[in-house]
Every structure is written in C-alpha cells, then in structure tokens.
mmCIF file of C-alpha atoms and ligand atoms in Angstrom:
data_model
loop_
_atom_site.group_PDB
_atom_site.id
_atom_site.type_symbol
_atom_site.label_atom_id
_atom_site.label_comp_id
_atom_site.label_asym_id
_atom_site.label_seq_id
_atom_site.Cartn_x
_atom_site.Cartn_y
_atom_site.Cartn_z
ATOM 1 C CA UNK A 1 5.236 -29.377 -22.068
ATOM 2 C CA UNK A 2 7.320 -26.671 -20.417
ATOM 3 C CA UNK A 3 8.572 -27.455 -16.928
ATOM 4 C CA UNK A 4 10.139 -24.613 -14.920
ATOM 5 C CA UNK A 5 13.785 -25.349 -14.244
ATOM 6 C CA UNK A 6 13.515 -24.488 -10.539
ATOM 7 C CA UNK A 7 11.748 -27.836 -10.124
ATOM 8 C CA UNK A 8 14.903 -29.647 -11.205
ATOM 9 C CA UNK A 9 16.931 -27.508 -8.793
ATOM 10 C CA UNK A 10 14.445 -28.328 -6.042
ATOM 11 C CA UNK A 11 14.749 -32.063 -6.643
ATOM 12 C CA UNK A 12 18.554 -31.976 -6.726
ATOM 13 C CA UNK A 13 18.802 -29.857 -3.550
ATOM 14 C CA UNK A 14 20.439 -26.997 -5.461
ATOM 15 C CA UNK A 15 17.503 -24.671 -4.750
ATOM 16 C CA UNK A 16 17.984 -25.188 -1.035
ATOM 17 C CA UNK A 17 21.723 -24.485 -1.376
ATOM 18 C CA UNK A 18 21.064 -21.252 -3.335
ATOM 19 C CA UNK A 19 18.588 -20.203 -0.661
ATOM 20 C CA UNK A 20 21.239 -20.830 2.025
ATOM 21 C CA UNK A 21 23.840 -18.729 0.187
ATOM 22 C CA UNK A 22 21.423 -15.871 -0.446
ATOM 23 C CA UNK A 23 20.076 -15.874 3.113
ATOM 24 C CA UNK A 24 23.660 -15.649 4.437
ATOM 25 C CA UNK A 25 24.145 -12.450 2.393
ATOM 26 C CA UNK A 26 21.491 -10.767 4.556
ATOM 27 C CA UNK A 27 23.913 -10.841 7.507
ATOM 28 C CA UNK A 28 26.064 -8.211 5.780
ATOM 29 C CA UNK A 29 23.535 -7.040 3.235
ATOM 30 C CA UNK A 30 24.753 -6.518 -0.310
ATOM 31 C CA UNK A 31 21.610 -7.880 -1.928
ATOM 32 C CA UNK A 32 21.250 -4.780 -4.087
ATOM 33 C CA UNK A 33 23.794 -2.276 -5.450
ATOM 34 C CA UNK A 34 23.232 0.036 -2.479
ATOM 35 C CA UNK A 35 25.618 -2.280 -0.625
ATOM 36 C CA UNK A 36 24.521 -1.156 2.861
ATOM 37 C CA UNK A 37 26.410 -3.896 4.763
ATOM 38 C CA UNK A 38 24.028 -4.132 7.696
ATOM 39 C CA UNK A 39 22.735 -7.279 9.387
ATOM 40 C CA UNK A 40 19.168 -7.757 8.218
ATOM 41 C CA UNK A 41 18.966 -11.132 9.940
ATOM 42 C CA UNK A 42 18.999 -9.062 13.148
ATOM 43 C CA UNK A 43 16.464 -6.676 11.661
ATOM 44 C CA UNK A 44 18.928 -3.846 11.205
ATOM 45 C CA UNK A 45 17.401 -1.387 8.753
ATOM 46 C CA UNK A 46 19.071 0.697 6.064
ATOM 47 C CA UNK A 47 18.156 2.209 2.692
ATOM 48 C CA UNK A 48 15.328 -0.214 1.834
ATOM 49 C CA UNK A 49 13.772 -0.067 5.333
ATOM 50 C CA UNK A 50 13.538 -3.864 5.265
ATOM 51 C CA UNK A 51 14.747 -6.366 7.833
ATOM 52 C CA UNK A 52 14.594 -10.129 7.873
ATOM 53 C CA UNK A 53 10.967 -10.740 6.928
ATOM 54 C CA UNK A 54 9.639 -10.023 3.438
ATOM 55 C CA UNK A 55 7.119 -7.207 3.155
ATOM 56 C CA UNK A 56 4.148 -7.989 0.900
ATOM 57 C CA UNK A 57 1.849 -5.049 0.209
ATOM 58 C CA UNK A 58 -0.593 -6.887 -1.994
ATOM 59 C CA UNK A 59 -1.002 -10.127 -3.919
ATOM 60 C CA UNK A 60 -3.625 -10.585 -6.583
ATOM 61 C CA UNK A 61 -4.424 -11.646 -10.117
ATOM 62 C CA UNK A 62 -3.295 -8.982 -12.598
ATOM 63 C CA UNK A 63 -4.787 -8.934 -16.090
ATOM 64 C CA UNK A 64 -2.957 -5.861 -17.404
ATOM 65 C CA UNK A 65 0.455 -7.351 -18.228
ATOM 66 C CA UNK A 66 1.554 -8.003 -21.826
ATOM 67 C CA UNK A 67 -0.701 -10.447 -23.755
ATOM 68 C CA UNK A 68 2.046 -13.114 -23.815
ATOM 69 C CA UNK A 69 1.962 -13.087 -20.010
ATOM 70 C CA UNK A 70 -1.641 -12.287 -19.052
ATOM 71 C CA UNK A 71 -3.055 -14.458 -21.861
ATOM 72 C CA UNK A 72 -5.380 -13.800 -24.791
ATOM 73 C CA UNK A 73 -8.885 -14.615 -25.960
ATOM 74 C CA UNK A 74 -7.380 -16.251 -29.052
ATOM 75 C CA UNK A 75 -5.781 -18.956 -26.921
ATOM 76 C CA UNK A 76 -8.537 -18.959 -24.255
ATOM 77 C CA UNK A 77 -5.952 -18.329 -21.561
ATOM 78 C CA UNK A 78 -6.814 -14.849 -20.245
ATOM 79 C CA UNK A 79 -6.069 -16.004 -16.729
ATOM 80 C CA UNK A 80 -3.703 -13.196 -15.764
ATOM 81 C CA UNK A 81 -0.571 -13.245 -13.659
ATOM 82 C CA UNK A 82 -0.529 -13.962 -9.937
ATOM 83 C CA UNK A 83 1.426 -10.902 -8.852
ATOM 84 C CA UNK A 84 3.023 -10.504 -5.447
ATOM 85 C CA UNK A 85 3.872 -6.853 -4.769
ATOM 86 C CA UNK A 86 6.739 -6.303 -2.380
ATOM 87 C CA UNK A 87 6.831 -3.156 -0.268
ATOM 88 C CA UNK A 88 9.719 -0.746 0.410
ATOM 89 C CA UNK A 89 10.939 -0.594 -3.194
ATOM 90 C CA UNK A 90 14.641 0.309 -3.439
ATOM 91 C CA UNK A 91 13.802 3.173 -5.832
ATOM 92 C CA UNK A 92 11.705 6.219 -4.918
ATOM 93 C CA UNK A 93 10.265 7.204 -8.285
ATOM 94 C CA UNK A 94 8.347 10.461 -8.007
ATOM 95 C CA UNK A 95 5.958 9.159 -10.689
ATOM 96 C CA UNK A 96 5.448 5.601 -9.368
ATOM 97 C CA UNK A 97 1.991 4.360 -10.340
ATOM 98 C CA UNK A 98 2.079 1.865 -7.468
ATOM 99 C CA UNK A 99 3.393 4.374 -4.908
ATOM 100 C CA UNK A 100 0.607 3.568 -2.446
ATOM 101 C CA UNK A 101 2.037 0.096 -1.967
ATOM 102 C CA UNK A 102 5.669 0.304 -3.135
ATOM 103 C CA UNK A 103 6.790 3.323 -1.105
ATOM 104 C CA UNK A 104 5.035 2.577 2.140
ATOM 105 C CA UNK A 105 8.099 2.364 4.365
ATOM 106 C CA UNK A 106 6.804 5.119 6.644
ATOM 107 C CA UNK A 107 3.448 3.418 7.103
ATOM 108 C CA UNK A 108 2.653 1.984 10.534
ATOM 109 C CA UNK A 109 1.353 -1.165 8.897
ATOM 110 C CA UNK A 110 4.457 -3.107 7.989
ATOM 111 C CA UNK A 111 2.845 -6.039 6.131
ATOM 112 C CA UNK A 112 5.698 -8.368 7.060
ATOM 113 C CA UNK A 113 5.069 -12.044 6.365
ATOM 114 C CA UNK A 114 7.032 -15.207 7.020
ATOM 115 C CA UNK A 115 8.692 -17.130 4.215
ATOM 116 C CA UNK A 116 6.113 -19.898 4.778
ATOM 117 C CA UNK A 117 3.266 -17.414 4.281
ATOM 118 C CA UNK A 118 4.928 -16.077 1.137
ATOM 119 C CA UNK A 119 5.062 -19.648 -0.189
ATOM 120 C CA UNK A 120 1.372 -20.005 0.715
ATOM 121 C CA UNK A 121 0.542 -16.911 -1.368
ATOM 122 C CA UNK A 122 2.200 -18.503 -4.414
ATOM 123 C CA UNK A 123 0.133 -21.661 -3.959
ATOM 124 C CA UNK A 124 -3.072 -19.640 -3.446
ATOM 125 C CA UNK A 125 -2.438 -17.735 -6.672
ATOM 126 C CA UNK A 126 -1.614 -20.949 -8.543
ATOM 127 C CA UNK A 127 -4.943 -22.353 -7.342
ATOM 128 C CA UNK A 128 -6.629 -19.377 -9.060
ATOM 129 C CA UNK A 129 -5.396 -20.807 -12.360
ATOM 130 C CA UNK A 130 -3.044 -17.908 -13.204
ATOM 131 C CA UNK A 131 -0.513 -18.256 -16.031
ATOM 132 C CA UNK A 132 2.552 -17.497 -13.913
ATOM 133 C CA UNK A 133 3.655 -16.066 -10.577
ATOM 134 C CA UNK A 134 5.069 -12.515 -10.774
ATOM 135 C CA UNK A 135 7.374 -11.006 -8.173
ATOM 136 C CA UNK A 136 6.983 -7.217 -8.417
ATOM 137 C CA UNK A 137 9.772 -5.023 -6.934
ATOM 138 C CA UNK A 138 11.559 -8.162 -5.700
ATOM 139 C CA UNK A 139 15.186 -6.941 -5.605
ATOM 140 C CA UNK A 140 15.664 -6.395 -1.864
ATOM 141 C CA UNK A 141 13.843 -9.630 -0.965
ATOM 142 C CA UNK A 142 15.568 -12.121 -3.259
ATOM 143 C CA UNK A 143 16.809 -14.381 -0.403
ATOM 144 C CA UNK A 144 13.351 -14.559 1.166
ATOM 145 C CA UNK A 145 11.736 -15.203 -2.238
ATOM 146 C CA UNK A 146 14.101 -18.077 -3.070
ATOM 147 C CA UNK A 147 13.532 -19.635 0.364
ATOM 148 C CA UNK A 148 9.779 -19.343 -0.168
ATOM 149 C CA UNK A 149 10.016 -20.861 -3.672
ATOM 150 C CA UNK A 150 11.900 -23.779 -2.135
ATOM 151 C CA UNK A 151 9.012 -24.293 0.307
ATOM 152 C CA UNK A 152 6.329 -23.807 -2.356
ATOM 153 C CA UNK A 153 8.021 -26.227 -4.790
ATOM 154 C CA UNK A 154 7.613 -28.883 -2.112
ATOM 155 C CA UNK A 155 3.914 -28.004 -1.933
ATOM 156 C CA UNK A 156 3.293 -28.385 -5.674
ATOM 157 C CA UNK A 157 4.217 -24.990 -7.170
ATOM 158 C CA UNK A 158 4.874 -25.576 -10.858
ATOM 159 C CA UNK A 159 4.193 -22.271 -12.651
ATOM 160 C CA UNK A 160 6.807 -20.104 -14.387
ATOM 161 C CA UNK A 161 8.267 -17.393 -12.153
ATOM 162 C CA UNK A 162 8.512 -13.776 -13.358
ATOM 163 C CA UNK A 163 11.093 -11.355 -11.958
ATOM 164 C CA UNK A 164 9.502 -7.924 -12.496
ATOM 165 C CA UNK A 165 12.195 -5.446 -11.502
ATOM 166 C CA UNK A 166 13.286 -1.820 -11.871
ATOM 167 C CA UNK A 167 16.693 -3.294 -12.868
ATOM 168 C CA UNK A 168 18.603 -1.762 -9.961
ATOM 169 C CA UNK A 169 19.830 -5.271 -9.187
ATOM 170 C CA UNK A 170 23.172 -6.767 -8.286
ATOM 171 C CA UNK A 171 24.547 -8.914 -11.125
ATOM 172 C CA UNK A 172 26.134 -11.186 -8.498
ATOM 173 C CA UNK A 173 22.750 -11.849 -6.894
ATOM 174 C CA UNK A 174 21.122 -12.373 -10.292
ATOM 175 C CA UNK A 175 23.709 -15.086 -11.048
ATOM 176 C CA UNK A 176 22.279 -17.001 -8.106
ATOM 177 C CA UNK A 177 18.832 -16.802 -9.729
ATOM 178 C CA UNK A 178 20.035 -18.623 -12.847
ATOM 179 C CA UNK A 179 17.650 -21.562 -13.377
ATOM 180 C CA UNK A 180 15.241 -20.304 -10.689
ATOM 181 C CA UNK A 181 13.632 -17.400 -12.537
ATOM 182 C CA UNK A 182 11.960 -18.343 -15.818
ATOM 183 C CA UNK A 183 10.983 -14.918 -17.152
ATOM 184 C CA UNK A 184 12.916 -11.715 -16.559
ATOM 185 C CA UNK A 185 10.718 -8.635 -16.921
ATOM 186 C CA UNK A 186 13.054 -5.714 -16.169
ATOM 187 C CA UNK A 187 12.142 -2.080 -16.648
ATOM 188 C CA UNK A 188 15.023 -0.075 -18.106
ATOM 189 C CA UNK A 189 14.224 3.397 -16.836
ATOM 190 C CA UNK A 190 17.006 5.905 -17.567
ATOM 191 C CA UNK A 191 20.088 6.405 -19.679
ATOM 192 C CA UNK A 192 21.407 9.299 -17.579
ATOM 193 C CA UNK A 193 22.347 8.959 -13.917
ATOM 194 C CA UNK A 194 21.386 12.559 -13.243
ATOM 195 C CA UNK A 195 17.734 11.807 -13.987
ATOM 196 C CA UNK A 196 17.888 8.516 -12.081
ATOM 197 C CA UNK A 197 18.919 10.461 -8.997
ATOM 198 C CA UNK A 198 16.597 13.398 -9.553
ATOM 199 C CA UNK A 199 13.445 11.348 -10.167
ATOM 200 C CA UNK A 200 14.092 7.999 -8.441
ATOM 201 C CA UNK A 201 16.670 8.908 -5.746
ATOM 202 C CA UNK A 202 19.117 6.316 -7.027
ATOM 203 C CA UNK A 203 22.840 6.630 -7.792
ATOM 204 C CA UNK A 204 24.649 5.063 -10.757
ATOM 205 C CA UNK A 205 21.429 3.629 -12.199
ATOM 206 C CA UNK A 206 22.797 3.330 -15.731
ATOM 207 C CA UNK A 207 25.846 1.217 -14.871
ATOM 208 C CA UNK A 208 24.045 -1.137 -12.482
ATOM 209 C CA UNK A 209 20.900 -1.577 -14.546
ATOM 210 C CA UNK A 210 22.831 -2.342 -17.715
ATOM 211 C CA UNK A 211 25.043 -4.867 -15.906
ATOM 212 C CA UNK A 212 21.877 -6.474 -14.530
ATOM 213 C CA UNK A 213 20.258 -6.685 -17.974
ATOM 214 C CA UNK A 214 23.466 -8.160 -19.434
ATOM 215 C CA UNK A 215 23.386 -10.896 -16.756
ATOM 216 C CA UNK A 216 19.701 -11.640 -17.441
ATOM 217 C CA UNK A 217 20.517 -11.868 -21.137
ATOM 218 C CA UNK A 218 23.455 -14.208 -20.423
ATOM 219 C CA UNK A 219 20.995 -16.541 -18.696
ATOM 220 C CA UNK A 220 18.165 -16.439 -21.213
ATOM 221 C CA UNK A 221 19.504 -15.208 -24.552
ATOM 222 C CA UNK A 222 17.088 -13.295 -26.762
ATOM 223 C CA UNK A 223 14.706 -16.107 -27.714
ATOM 224 C CA UNK A 224 11.422 -16.529 -25.884
ATOM 225 C CA UNK A 225 10.011 -19.972 -25.113
ATOM 226 C CA UNK A 226 6.326 -19.671 -26.019
ATOM 227 C CA UNK A 227 3.645 -22.321 -25.583
ATOM 228 C CA UNK A 228 0.016 -21.817 -26.509
ATOM 229 C CA UNK A 229 0.628 -18.078 -26.941
ATOM 230 C CA UNK A 230 2.147 -17.722 -23.454
ATOM 231 C CA UNK A 231 5.734 -16.789 -22.659
ATOM 232 C CA UNK A 232 7.223 -19.504 -20.483
ATOM 233 C CA UNK A 233 10.849 -18.450 -20.423
ATOM 234 C CA UNK A 234 13.025 -15.576 -21.574
ATOM 235 C CA UNK A 235 13.761 -11.873 -21.306
ATOM 236 C CA UNK A 236 11.258 -9.094 -22.054
ATOM 237 C CA UNK A 237 12.609 -5.599 -21.384
ATOM 238 C CA UNK A 238 10.117 -2.864 -20.571
ATOM 239 C CA UNK A 239 10.785 0.756 -21.350
ATOM 240 C CA UNK A 240 8.409 3.478 -20.161
ATOM 241 C CA UNK A 241 8.507 6.632 -22.262
ATOM 242 C CA UNK A 242 8.696 9.708 -20.029
ATOM 243 C CA UNK A 243 7.692 13.267 -20.978
ATOM 244 C CA UNK A 244 10.508 15.481 -22.264
ATOM 245 C CA UNK A 245 12.540 12.340 -23.019
ATOM 246 C CA UNK A 246 13.681 12.068 -19.412
ATOM 247 C CA UNK A 247 14.015 8.305 -19.879
ATOM 248 C CA UNK A 248 16.660 8.871 -22.575
ATOM 249 C CA UNK A 249 14.813 6.449 -24.825
ATOM 250 C CA UNK A 250 17.229 6.469 -27.762
ATOM 251 C CA UNK A 251 20.283 5.565 -25.660
ATOM 252 C CA UNK A 252 18.349 2.919 -23.765
ATOM 253 C CA UNK A 253 17.099 1.282 -26.961
ATOM 254 C CA UNK A 254 20.564 1.554 -28.503
ATOM 255 C CA UNK A 255 22.041 -0.283 -25.523
ATOM 256 C CA UNK A 256 19.494 -3.077 -25.989
ATOM 257 C CA UNK A 257 20.024 -3.338 -29.733
ATOM 258 C CA UNK A 258 23.809 -3.482 -29.305
ATOM 259 C CA UNK A 259 23.413 -6.296 -26.797
ATOM 260 C CA UNK A 260 21.202 -8.177 -29.263
ATOM 261 C CA UNK A 261 18.590 -6.633 -31.520
ATOM 262 C CA UNK A 262 16.480 -9.802 -31.270
ATOM 263 C CA UNK A 263 15.732 -9.079 -27.601
ATOM 264 C CA UNK A 264 12.014 -8.502 -27.001
ATOM 265 C CA UNK A 265 11.086 -4.995 -25.887
ATOM 266 C CA UNK A 266 7.808 -3.887 -24.377
ATOM 267 C CA UNK A 267 7.437 -0.193 -25.156
ATOM 268 C CA UNK A 268 5.108 1.473 -22.682
ATOM 269 C CA UNK A 269 3.219 4.692 -23.327
ATOM 270 C CA UNK A 270 1.056 4.571 -20.213
ATOM 271 C CA UNK A 271 2.820 7.344 -18.301
ATOM 272 C CA UNK A 272 0.534 9.718 -16.461
ATOM 273 C CA UNK A 273 1.536 12.028 -13.611
ATOM 274 C CA UNK A 274 0.730 10.781 -10.129
ATOM 275 C CA UNK A 275 2.266 11.132 -6.672
ATOM 276 C CA UNK A 276 5.049 13.774 -6.570
ATOM 277 C CA UNK A 277 5.163 14.008 -10.378
ATOM 278 C CA UNK A 278 1.996 16.097 -10.232
ATOM 279 C CA UNK A 279 4.118 18.950 -8.902
ATOM 280 C CA UNK A 280 7.363 18.109 -10.730
ATOM 281 C CA UNK A 281 7.695 20.492 -13.696
ATOM 282 C CA UNK A 282 8.988 18.221 -16.464
ATOM 283 C CA UNK A 283 6.895 15.225 -15.384
ATOM 284 C CA UNK A 284 3.532 16.838 -14.715
ATOM 285 C CA UNK A 285 1.871 15.889 -18.011
ATOM 286 C CA UNK A 286 1.166 12.770 -20.069
ATOM 287 C CA UNK A 287 3.462 12.010 -22.989
ATOM 288 C CA UNK A 288 2.542 13.559 -26.331
ATOM 289 C CA UNK A 289 1.771 11.638 -29.488
ATOM 290 C CA UNK A 290 4.862 13.138 -31.170
ATOM 291 C CA UNK A 291 7.070 11.851 -28.340
ATOM 292 C CA UNK A 292 5.569 8.390 -28.704
ATOM 293 C CA UNK A 293 6.024 8.321 -32.469
ATOM 294 C CA UNK A 294 9.629 9.483 -32.192
ATOM 295 C CA UNK A 295 10.444 6.482 -29.986
ATOM 296 C CA UNK A 296 8.690 4.139 -32.453
ATOM 297 C CA UNK A 297 10.926 5.570 -35.190
ATOM 298 C CA UNK A 298 14.051 4.938 -33.093
ATOM 299 C CA UNK A 299 13.000 1.337 -32.496
ATOM 300 C CA UNK A 300 12.652 0.960 -36.226
ATOM 301 C CA UNK A 301 16.061 2.514 -36.916
ATOM 302 C CA UNK A 302 17.692 0.248 -34.335
ATOM 303 C CA UNK A 303 15.978 -2.840 -35.818
ATOM 304 C CA UNK A 304 14.226 -3.740 -32.563
ATOM 305 C CA UNK A 305 11.328 -5.697 -33.970
ATOM 306 C CA UNK A 306 10.403 -8.204 -31.254
ATOM 307 C CA UNK A 307 8.054 -7.543 -28.376
ATOM 308 C CA UNK A 308 5.066 -5.324 -27.699
ATOM 309 C CA UNK A 309 4.030 -1.761 -28.414
ATOM 310 C CA UNK A 310 1.504 -0.234 -26.085
ATOM 311 C CA UNK A 311 -0.992 1.877 -28.012
ATOM 312 C CA UNK A 312 -0.812 5.622 -27.450
ATOM 313 C CA UNK A 313 -3.377 6.867 -24.873
ATOM 314 C CA UNK A 314 -3.613 3.570 -23.067
ATOM 315 C CA UNK A 315 -3.021 4.937 -19.595
ATOM 316 C CA UNK A 316 -6.583 4.618 -18.329
ATOM 317 C CA UNK A 317 -6.613 0.878 -18.840
ATOM 318 C CA UNK A 318 -3.526 0.433 -16.676
ATOM 319 C CA UNK A 319 -4.500 2.684 -13.799
ATOM 320 C CA UNK A 320 -4.575 0.574 -10.619
ATOM 321 C CA UNK A 321 -6.825 1.222 -7.639
ATOM 322 C CA UNK A 322 -5.083 0.116 -4.488
ATOM 323 C CA UNK A 323 -8.079 0.920 -2.308
ATOM 324 C CA UNK A 324 -9.102 -2.598 -3.269
ATOM 325 C CA UNK A 325 -5.913 -4.517 -2.517
ATOM 326 C CA UNK A 326 -7.389 -7.884 -3.347
ATOM 327 C CA UNK A 327 -8.113 -6.776 -6.913
ATOM 328 C CA UNK A 328 -6.477 -3.437 -7.839
ATOM 329 C CA UNK A 329 -6.080 -4.424 -11.513
ATOM 330 C CA UNK A 330 -9.568 -5.286 -12.696
ATOM 331 C CA UNK A 331 -10.214 -6.901 -16.082
HETATM 332 S S1 SF4 B 1 18.738 -4.784 -0.033
HETATM 333 FE FE1 SF4 B 1 18.351 -3.025 1.345
HETATM 334 S S2 SF4 B 1 19.830 -3.200 3.026
HETATM 335 FE FE2 SF4 B 1 20.493 -4.584 1.350
HETATM 336 S S3 SF4 B 1 21.968 -3.422 0.155
HETATM 337 FE FE3 SF4 B 1 19.978 -3.082 -0.808
HETATM 338 S S4 SF4 B 1 19.059 -1.245 0.167
HETATM 339 FE FE4 SF4 B 1 20.783 -1.948 1.426
#
C-alpha cells in the first residue's frame, strides 16, 4: 500500500530540517520568482500582501477535480479532495474563477491562521475520509505549509499531498519539496509573457513556469503511481484553453511533449468569463467548439496521450459558489 514519502522524512527529522530552511527564507523573502527580499517574519508586506502567518480563505471537500484525484463510482472512492485554498495568490488573473477567495488582499478580513491551525485543518479534512489533501495557490506559503505538514504528520496525517499551483514557482524552493509533495498539479497558463502580464499581472511567466515544471518532472518523472483508480504520486499538468488562443496552447503542449510526451495532461475547457474578464475584450466569451477541437488535434499531433480531457461545455459543473465557504464545490 502506498505510503507518502513525507512520513519517512518526518521520522528521520529531514522534514523538520526542510521546514527550518524554508522558514529562514522568509526573512529575506525569495519564496517565489518575484524575489521581493523583504522580511516576512517581521510581517513586512510586498507583492503577495502576505506576512508571517498563512492566509487560508477556505478549506473544504472538493469533488470537481479529475477522476483520478476526486475518485470514481467504479472504485467506490468518490470521496473528493480536501482542498485548502490560500489567499493572496501571487497572480492576478482577470478571469480567475476563484477570485472571491484568491484575490482578497484588500479585504478587511485577513483570514490568517497559525501553522498549528493549518495542521489541524489537514487532520479535519483527513477525518472526512478524503482521498488526498490539496494545497491550492500554495506558492507564497510553502514554508508555512511544510511546517504545518511536520506538525500534522506527528498527529497522524498520512494522505498524499497535492501541490495545486499556477506554476509561477521558484525551482529552488520546489527542490526543497522533493519527497514532501506526492502529486504535482501545476497549471501551465501561457506561452507568451505579454499575455501573462496583460491578463495575470506577472512578468516572465514562461521562463519561470517552465523551469518549475522541469523541476517537478525531475522529481516525479512521467509515470503516475495509481492504486485503486486513485493517483497517489506523480505529475499531472493542467492546461486551460482560453478564447482567442491567449493561452498559446500549441507552444505549451509542445513544451510538455518535448520534455516527455508520456507526461499526463489535463486539458480543461471550462473557461467562462468572470471577474474583470467580463469587460476584457478578448476574454469576454466562453471558448468555441472549434477552438477546443483544434487543441485536441494538437495534442494528437504531439503524441500527448496520457491524462484527461474535459468535455466541451462543462463549465457549469465546475462553477464554484464561494458564498458557502464550507462547501463551494458541491457534488
Ligand atoms: S512570496 Fe511574496 S514576498 Fe516572497 S518573493 Fe513572492 S511575492 Fe515576494
């Protein structure tokens, strides 16, 4: 039976050492590629509006992830993922479907929690019989997450850990997650920096995201460890098709296939305009069937055969309602 490797690191003391190294990086913060170099241990604030304490906007069971994560009827394991949504995301996507909780840095309610409380959330979710714990928008809180995992491992946490990121991660920080994270679930969003800046207010997205994916791949390879229909370990790259090909889908898929065409890809068609995208010309509509089919053809040409394809017109199923923060993703 699969045992997450962070448990071995916990027993050997290595998890505690990684937590110490990562926490020390907060004193001159270069946790993400923005490289702000401020002292977050003293609650200095820069681009991610986040100080020493982690900000958790919501934590809940999420049934809408890929079947290999959320579970299936076939294997009687539709238990969902215990997702922990971190606030103050380091990207500012104008079309973010979770914008109510990910871009809340101007809100008066800060939702800061201690590392001990964050560990408690993981245990609470595990007690709900979820298939794994998912960290959503975790990049700027990696030190706090690893410290909390170290606490939770001592309290009986034993589920696989999912790192669900926009891929604007530091490869150096990801190296310190080797053996701690079981499943990398990165979203590869753009293949042109111009669009990354225009629609997500981020510089040099292409270079940093591709370096991050290459590091994740170095750790996991392309094979997935699957037990009873559930992914326990590996790399699953998401790619959301945007209208007018603003995601640069061909170049993104080509990058993945050149890295290794056995990598699993989750192709997402669920885009619908929300937030500022409603008034952003090229993003103010759903994707068209022709756009979806063109990307399917490219996947075929590039021999990317592993992973998941989201059916066209599936956006309603995925639409979260954050007015109910305890259960925004209903079954
Ligand atoms: S985690 Fe925040 S403070 Fe640190 S480098 Fe990134 S944006 Fe800057």
